[in-house]
Amino acid sequence: MAKHFASKPAAKKSSAQGLNEHRARKRFGQNFLEDDGIIRRIIKCISPKAEDNLVEIGPGKGAITQHLLEACPTLQVVELDRDLIPVLLSQFIARYPDFSIHQQDALKFDFSSLLGEPANPLRIVGNLPYNISTPLIFHLLSYHGQVRDMHFMLQKEVVDRMAAQPEEKAYGRLGIMVQYYCRVENLFDVPPESFNPRPKVDSAIVRLTPYEQLPVVAKDVKTLEKLVNTAFQQRRKTLRNSLKQLMPAAAIEALDVDTGVRPENISLAEYVRLSDALFELEQG
Ligand code: SAM
C-alpha cells in the first residue's frame, strides 16, 4: 500500500475530477472554507511545526491542508469522501511525498494508529462536518492521553456549549465531559460568508488541550457520563428528582452535595463527587 494513500483508491470516474468540479455534499457536512483571512488566522492559532504529529480531519479540497503542509510535510489526513482523494493527491503528493491520506470514517478511525514509533502525541485539527461533531468529539476524547491539542471549527452553538460554566444556559453534558478531559478555549467566531456553500449558522474556532493530569478524577467515567446524562435529560427538574432513577432517596439525602438545585447549578467537581457516590453504591 502506498504510504501516501492508506485505503482503497477512489472510483475511476472521479479521478478526472478537478478542484472546481467537486460538488459539495450535504450528507458529508461539506461547507468549504474560502476566506483566506480566516484560514490564516486558524493556521496562526494552530502554529504547526515540522516535528508535530499533525492530523487533519476532513481536509475537503485542501483549503487548510495546503498551509498545514507548508509547515509540517508529514501531515496525515482522514477524509471520508472518496471523490476528494484524487483532488487532494493531485494537489499535494508531488510536492509533499510524506503526506498521507486515510480514506476512512473519522467516527470509527483508530487515532492511536497514527502515534508513530516512538509515540509522538497527536495534534488534531479540522473544519469538522457539523452533522457529526458531537459524536466525533466524544470519540476523540477517548484518545485524550495521546493528544497534545485539538483545534476545530464547529458550530458556534457547539463551541459555546463546550466552554460553558455552571449557571450558564449552554452548560450541560457536552461541556462537562469535554472539560473533564480538556482545557477549552473559545478562540474566535467565523461568519457564514467565509464558506461555500454557506452554512445556516455561525461558526467558531475552539482549542481543546487535554490535561496531562486531570484536575478531578472520577472513580468511573462511565458512571459520570450516565449521571450527567440523567441529570440533564430534564433540565427543569431538581437533581434530587432526576437522581431518583439511579439511587434510593436515602442515599441521595446522604450525599455531600446540595441536590435541591437544577442540573446547571453544580460544578464538574460536584458531579464527580456524585458519580463516585453512585459508583460505590452500585459496587455494593
Ligand atoms: N477542511 C475543508 C475546508 O475547510 O474547506 C472541508 C471542511 S467540510 C466542513 C468537512 C469535511 O469533512 C469534508 O471534506 C467531508 O467530506 C469530511 N467528512 C465528513 N464526514 C466525515 C467523516 N465521518 N470522517 C472523515 N471526514 C468526513
Short mmCIF file of N, CA, C and O in Angstrom, two decimals, residues 117-199:
data_model
loop_
_atom_site.label_atom_id
_atom_site.label_comp_id
_atom_site.label_asym_id
_atom_site.label_seq_id
_atom_site.Cartn_x
_atom_site.Cartn_y
_atom_site.Cartn_z
N GLU A 117 6.31 5.65 16.11
CA GLU A 117 7.26 4.91 16.97
C GLU A 117 8.59 5.66 16.98
O GLU A 117 9.22 5.78 15.91
N PRO A 118 9.06 6.25 18.07
CA PRO A 118 8.39 6.32 19.36
C PRO A 118 7.17 7.24 19.28
O PRO A 118 7.13 8.15 18.43
N ALA A 119 6.22 7.02 20.19
CA ALA A 119 4.95 7.74 20.11
C ALA A 119 5.13 9.25 20.22
O ALA A 119 5.83 9.74 21.10
N ASN A 120 4.52 9.95 19.29
CA ASN A 120 4.54 11.41 19.29
C ASN A 120 3.09 11.86 19.42
O ASN A 120 2.28 11.60 18.52
N PRO A 121 2.71 12.51 20.54
CA PRO A 121 1.29 12.85 20.76
C PRO A 121 0.70 13.63 19.57
O PRO A 121 1.38 14.44 18.94
N LEU A 122 -0.56 13.38 19.32
CA LEU A 122 -1.21 13.94 18.13
C LEU A 122 -1.62 15.39 18.34
O LEU A 122 -2.00 15.79 19.44
N ARG A 123 -1.53 16.14 17.26
CA ARG A 123 -2.15 17.47 17.21
C ARG A 123 -3.24 17.32 16.14
O ARG A 123 -2.94 17.15 14.96
N ILE A 124 -4.49 17.39 16.57
CA ILE A 124 -5.60 17.12 15.65
C ILE A 124 -6.30 18.43 15.31
O ILE A 124 -6.57 19.24 16.20
N VAL A 125 -6.56 18.63 14.02
CA VAL A 125 -7.22 19.87 13.59
C VAL A 125 -8.32 19.52 12.58
O VAL A 125 -8.32 18.44 12.01
N GLY A 126 -9.24 20.45 12.37
CA GLY A 126 -10.22 20.23 11.32
C GLY A 126 -11.39 21.20 11.36
O GLY A 126 -11.80 21.65 12.43
N ASN A 127 -11.85 21.51 10.16
CA ASN A 127 -13.13 22.17 9.99
C ASN A 127 -14.12 21.02 9.92
O ASN A 127 -14.28 20.40 8.88
N LEU A 128 -14.73 20.69 11.06
CA LEU A 128 -15.45 19.42 11.17
C LEU A 128 -16.81 19.45 10.50
O LEU A 128 -17.48 20.50 10.49
N PRO A 129 -17.24 18.29 9.98
CA PRO A 129 -18.61 18.20 9.48
C PRO A 129 -19.57 18.38 10.66
O PRO A 129 -19.53 17.62 11.62
N TYR A 130 -20.43 19.40 10.58
CA TYR A 130 -21.24 19.76 11.74
C TYR A 130 -22.25 18.68 12.11
O TYR A 130 -22.63 18.55 13.27
N ASN A 131 -22.66 17.87 11.10
CA ASN A 131 -23.68 16.86 11.39
C ASN A 131 -23.18 15.74 12.31
O ASN A 131 -23.97 15.03 12.91
N ILE A 132 -21.86 15.58 12.44
CA ILE A 132 -21.36 14.50 13.32
C ILE A 132 -20.45 15.06 14.42
O ILE A 132 -19.70 14.32 15.04
N SER A 133 -20.49 16.38 14.64
CA SER A 133 -19.46 16.96 15.51
C SER A 133 -19.52 16.44 16.95
O SER A 133 -18.47 16.12 17.53
N THR A 134 -20.72 16.29 17.54
CA THR A 134 -20.75 15.85 18.95
C THR A 134 -20.25 14.41 19.10
O THR A 134 -19.33 14.16 19.90
N PRO A 135 -20.77 13.43 18.32
CA PRO A 135 -20.20 12.08 18.47
C PRO A 135 -18.70 12.02 18.16
O PRO A 135 -17.96 11.27 18.78
N LEU A 136 -18.27 12.85 17.21
CA LEU A 136 -16.83 12.85 16.87
C LEU A 136 -15.99 13.37 18.04
O LEU A 136 -14.94 12.81 18.37
N ILE A 137 -16.47 14.41 18.69
CA ILE A 137 -15.74 14.95 19.86
C ILE A 137 -15.66 13.87 20.95
O ILE A 137 -14.60 13.64 21.54
N PHE A 138 -16.77 13.16 21.20
CA PHE A 138 -16.74 12.11 22.22
C PHE A 138 -15.76 11.00 21.81
O PHE A 138 -15.02 10.47 22.65
N HIS A 139 -15.73 10.66 20.53
CA HIS A 139 -14.77 9.63 20.05
C HIS A 139 -13.34 10.12 20.31
O HIS A 139 -12.50 9.38 20.83
N LEU A 140 -13.06 11.38 19.99
CA LEU A 140 -11.70 11.91 20.15
C LEU A 140 -11.30 12.02 21.62
O LEU A 140 -10.13 11.83 21.96
N LEU A 141 -12.27 12.28 22.49
CA LEU A 141 -11.95 12.38 23.92
C LEU A 141 -11.39 11.06 24.45
O LEU A 141 -10.59 11.04 25.39
N SER A 142 -11.77 9.96 23.81
CA SER A 142 -11.27 8.67 24.28
C SER A 142 -9.77 8.52 24.02
O SER A 142 -9.13 7.62 24.55
N TYR A 143 -9.19 9.41 23.21
CA TYR A 143 -7.73 9.38 22.95
C TYR A 143 -7.00 10.47 23.73
O TYR A 143 -5.86 10.80 23.39
N HIS A 144 -7.66 11.04 24.76
CA HIS A 144 -7.11 12.25 25.40
C HIS A 144 -5.66 12.09 25.85
O HIS A 144 -4.88 13.03 25.77
N GLY A 145 -5.28 10.90 26.27
CA GLY A 145 -3.91 10.69 26.76
C GLY A 145 -2.87 10.68 25.65
O GLY A 145 -1.67 10.73 25.91
N GLN A 146 -3.33 10.61 24.41
CA GLN A 146 -2.40 10.51 23.27
C GLN A 146 -2.45 11.77 22.40
O GLN A 146 -1.91 11.77 21.30
N VAL A 147 -3.12 12.80 22.93
CA VAL A 147 -3.32 14.01 22.12
C VAL A 147 -2.70 15.22 22.82
O VAL A 147 -2.92 15.43 24.01
N ARG A 148 -1.93 16.00 22.05
CA ARG A 148 -1.36 17.22 22.64
C ARG A 148 -2.37 18.35 22.63
O ARG A 148 -2.59 19.04 23.62
N ASP A 149 -2.99 18.57 21.48
CA ASP A 149 -4.06 19.57 21.42
C ASP A 149 -4.95 19.34 20.20
O ASP A 149 -4.60 18.54 19.31
N MET A 150 -6.09 20.03 20.19
CA MET A 150 -7.03 19.91 19.07
C MET A 150 -7.57 21.31 18.76
O MET A 150 -7.88 22.07 19.69
N HIS A 151 -7.64 21.63 17.48
CA HIS A 151 -8.22 22.90 17.04
C HIS A 151 -9.33 22.58 16.05
O HIS A 151 -9.06 21.93 15.03
N PHE A 152 -10.54 23.02 16.36
CA PHE A 152 -11.65 22.68 15.49
C PHE A 152 -12.49 23.89 15.14
O PHE A 152 -12.69 24.78 15.98
N MET A 153 -13.02 23.86 13.91
CA MET A 153 -14.11 24.75 13.54
C MET A 153 -15.39 23.96 13.76
O MET A 153 -15.53 22.83 13.27
N LEU A 154 -16.30 24.58 14.50
CA LEU A 154 -17.57 23.93 14.81
C LEU A 154 -18.67 24.96 14.76
O LEU A 154 -18.39 26.17 14.69
N GLN A 155 -19.90 24.50 14.85
CA GLN A 155 -21.00 25.46 15.00
C GLN A 155 -20.74 26.26 16.27
O GLN A 155 -20.37 25.68 17.30
N LYS A 156 -20.96 27.56 16.20
CA LYS A 156 -20.71 28.42 17.36
C LYS A 156 -21.47 27.92 18.60
O LYS A 156 -20.94 27.93 19.71
N GLU A 157 -22.68 27.45 18.35
CA GLU A 157 -23.51 26.99 19.47
C GLU A 157 -22.85 25.78 20.17
O GLU A 157 -22.93 25.65 21.41
N VAL A 158 -22.17 24.95 19.41
CA VAL A 158 -21.50 23.78 20.00
C VAL A 158 -20.27 24.23 20.80
O VAL A 158 -20.01 23.73 21.90
N VAL A 159 -19.53 25.21 20.25
CA VAL A 159 -18.37 25.74 20.99
C VAL A 159 -18.84 26.40 22.29
O VAL A 159 -18.23 26.23 23.35
N ASP A 160 -19.94 27.13 22.22
CA ASP A 160 -20.48 27.77 23.44
C ASP A 160 -20.82 26.71 24.48
O ASP A 160 -20.56 26.90 25.67
N ARG A 161 -21.37 25.58 24.03
CA ARG A 161 -21.72 24.52 24.99
C ARG A 161 -20.46 23.89 25.59
O ARG A 161 -20.42 23.56 26.76
N MET A 162 -19.41 23.76 24.75
CA MET A 162 -18.16 23.16 25.26
C MET A 162 -17.52 24.01 26.34
O MET A 162 -16.92 23.50 27.28
N ALA A 163 -17.62 25.33 26.16
CA ALA A 163 -16.91 26.25 27.06
C ALA A 163 -17.77 26.69 28.24
O ALA A 163 -17.28 27.37 29.14
N ALA A 164 -19.06 26.30 28.25
CA ALA A 164 -19.99 26.86 29.24
C ALA A 164 -19.66 26.47 30.68
O ALA A 164 -19.17 25.36 30.96
N GLN A 165 -19.92 27.41 31.58
CA GLN A 165 -19.68 27.22 33.01
C GLN A 165 -21.03 27.06 33.73
O GLN A 165 -22.07 27.42 33.19
N PRO A 166 -20.99 26.53 34.98
CA PRO A 166 -22.24 26.39 35.74
C PRO A 166 -23.01 27.71 35.77
O PRO A 166 -22.39 28.78 35.72
N GLU A 167 -24.30 27.63 35.83
CA GLU A 167 -25.25 28.76 35.84
C GLU A 167 -25.51 29.30 34.42
O GLU A 167 -26.44 30.06 34.23
N GLU A 168 -24.70 28.92 33.42
CA GLU A 168 -24.96 29.43 32.07
C GLU A 168 -25.95 28.51 31.36
O GLU A 168 -25.96 27.29 31.59
N LYS A 169 -26.72 29.12 30.44
CA LYS A 169 -27.75 28.36 29.73
C LYS A 169 -27.16 27.20 28.91
O LYS A 169 -27.76 26.14 28.80
N ALA A 170 -25.97 27.43 28.35
CA ALA A 170 -25.38 26.42 27.46
C ALA A 170 -24.69 25.29 28.23
O ALA A 170 -24.22 24.32 27.62
N TYR A 171 -24.62 25.39 29.56
CA TYR A 171 -23.93 24.38 30.38
C TYR A 171 -24.69 23.06 30.34
O TYR A 171 -25.90 23.04 30.53
N GLY A 172 -23.98 21.96 30.07
CA GLY A 172 -24.65 20.66 30.03
C GLY A 172 -23.66 19.54 29.81
O GLY A 172 -22.46 19.68 30.08
N ARG A 173 -24.21 18.45 29.29
CA ARG A 173 -23.44 17.21 29.14
C ARG A 173 -22.14 17.41 28.34
O ARG A 173 -21.06 16.97 28.76
N LEU A 174 -22.24 18.10 27.20
CA LEU A 174 -21.05 18.25 26.35
C LEU A 174 -19.94 19.01 27.08
O LEU A 174 -18.79 18.58 27.13
N GLY A 175 -20.30 20.15 27.67
CA GLY A 175 -19.30 20.97 28.37
C GLY A 175 -18.67 20.22 29.53
O GLY A 175 -17.45 20.24 29.71
N ILE A 176 -19.50 19.53 30.30
CA ILE A 176 -18.97 18.83 31.48
C ILE A 176 -17.98 17.74 31.05
O ILE A 176 -16.88 17.63 31.59
N MET A 177 -18.35 16.95 30.03
CA MET A 177 -17.47 15.85 29.64
C MET A 177 -16.22 16.36 28.92
O MET A 177 -15.13 15.82 29.12
N VAL A 178 -16.34 17.41 28.10
CA VAL A 178 -15.14 17.96 27.44
C VAL A 178 -14.22 18.58 28.50
O VAL A 178 -13.01 18.36 28.49
N GLN A 179 -14.81 19.31 29.46
CA GLN A 179 -13.98 19.98 30.48
C GLN A 179 -13.39 18.99 31.48
O GLN A 179 -12.43 19.30 32.17
N TYR A 180 -13.96 17.80 31.56
CA TYR A 180 -13.36 16.76 32.41
C TYR A 180 -11.95 16.42 31.89
O TYR A 180 -11.02 16.24 32.66
N TYR A 181 -11.83 16.38 30.55
CA TYR A 181 -10.56 15.96 29.94
C TYR A 181 -9.66 17.12 29.47
O TYR A 181 -8.46 16.96 29.35
N CYS A 182 -10.27 18.25 29.13
CA CYS A 182 -9.52 19.28 28.39
C CYS A 182 -9.75 20.69 28.93
O CYS A 182 -10.84 21.02 29.41
N ARG A 183 -8.73 21.52 28.71
CA ARG A 183 -8.92 22.96 28.86
C ARG A 183 -9.57 23.43 27.56
O ARG A 183 -9.15 23.01 26.47
N VAL A 184 -10.58 24.28 27.67
CA VAL A 184 -11.34 24.69 26.49
C VAL A 184 -11.13 26.19 26.25
O VAL A 184 -11.35 26.99 27.16
N GLU A 185 -10.71 26.56 25.04
CA GLU A 185 -10.59 27.99 24.70
C GLU A 185 -11.41 28.29 23.46
O GLU A 185 -11.17 27.70 22.40
N ASN A 186 -12.35 29.20 23.63
CA ASN A 186 -13.18 29.64 22.52
C ASN A 186 -12.39 30.76 21.82
O ASN A 186 -12.25 31.85 22.37
N LEU A 187 -11.82 30.50 20.64
CA LEU A 187 -10.82 31.42 20.08
C LEU A 187 -11.44 32.58 19.29
O LEU A 187 -11.17 33.73 19.57
N PHE A 188 -12.23 32.28 18.27
CA PHE A 188 -12.90 33.37 17.55
C PHE A 188 -14.05 32.85 16.69
O PHE A 188 -14.11 31.66 16.39
N ASP A 189 -14.95 33.78 16.33
CA ASP A 189 -16.13 33.40 15.55
C ASP A 189 -15.85 33.53 14.05
O ASP A 189 -15.01 34.34 13.64
N VAL A 190 -16.57 32.74 13.28
CA VAL A 190 -16.42 32.77 11.82
C VAL A 190 -17.83 32.89 11.21
O VAL A 190 -18.70 32.06 11.51
N PRO A 191 -18.05 33.90 10.34
CA PRO A 191 -19.41 34.09 9.79
C PRO A 191 -19.68 33.14 8.61
O PRO A 191 -18.74 32.64 7.98
N PRO A 192 -20.96 32.92 8.28
CA PRO A 192 -21.32 32.01 7.19
C PRO A 192 -20.68 32.41 5.85
O PRO A 192 -20.39 31.55 5.02
N GLU A 193 -20.43 33.72 5.65
CA GLU A 193 -19.89 34.18 4.36
C GLU A 193 -18.49 33.65 4.08
O GLU A 193 -17.99 33.77 2.95
N SER A 194 -17.84 33.06 5.07
CA SER A 194 -16.47 32.56 4.86
C SER A 194 -16.46 31.20 4.16
O SER A 194 -15.38 30.67 3.86
N PHE A 195 -17.66 30.62 3.92
CA PHE A 195 -17.74 29.26 3.37
C PHE A 195 -18.49 29.23 2.05
O PHE A 195 -19.29 30.09 1.76
N ASN A 196 -18.25 28.15 1.31
CA ASN A 196 -19.05 27.85 0.13
C ASN A 196 -19.33 26.35 0.12
O ASN A 196 -18.38 25.58 0.07
N PRO A 197 -20.59 25.93 0.14
CA PRO A 197 -21.79 26.73 0.37
C PRO A 197 -21.83 27.28 1.81
O PRO A 197 -21.16 26.74 2.68
N ARG A 198 -22.63 28.33 1.97
CA ARG A 198 -22.72 28.96 3.30
C ARG A 198 -23.56 28.12 4.25
O ARG A 198 -24.67 27.73 3.88
N PRO A 199 -23.05 27.86 5.45
CA PRO A 199 -23.91 27.18 6.43
C PRO A 199 -24.98 28.14 6.94
O PRO A 199 -24.84 29.36 6.79
#
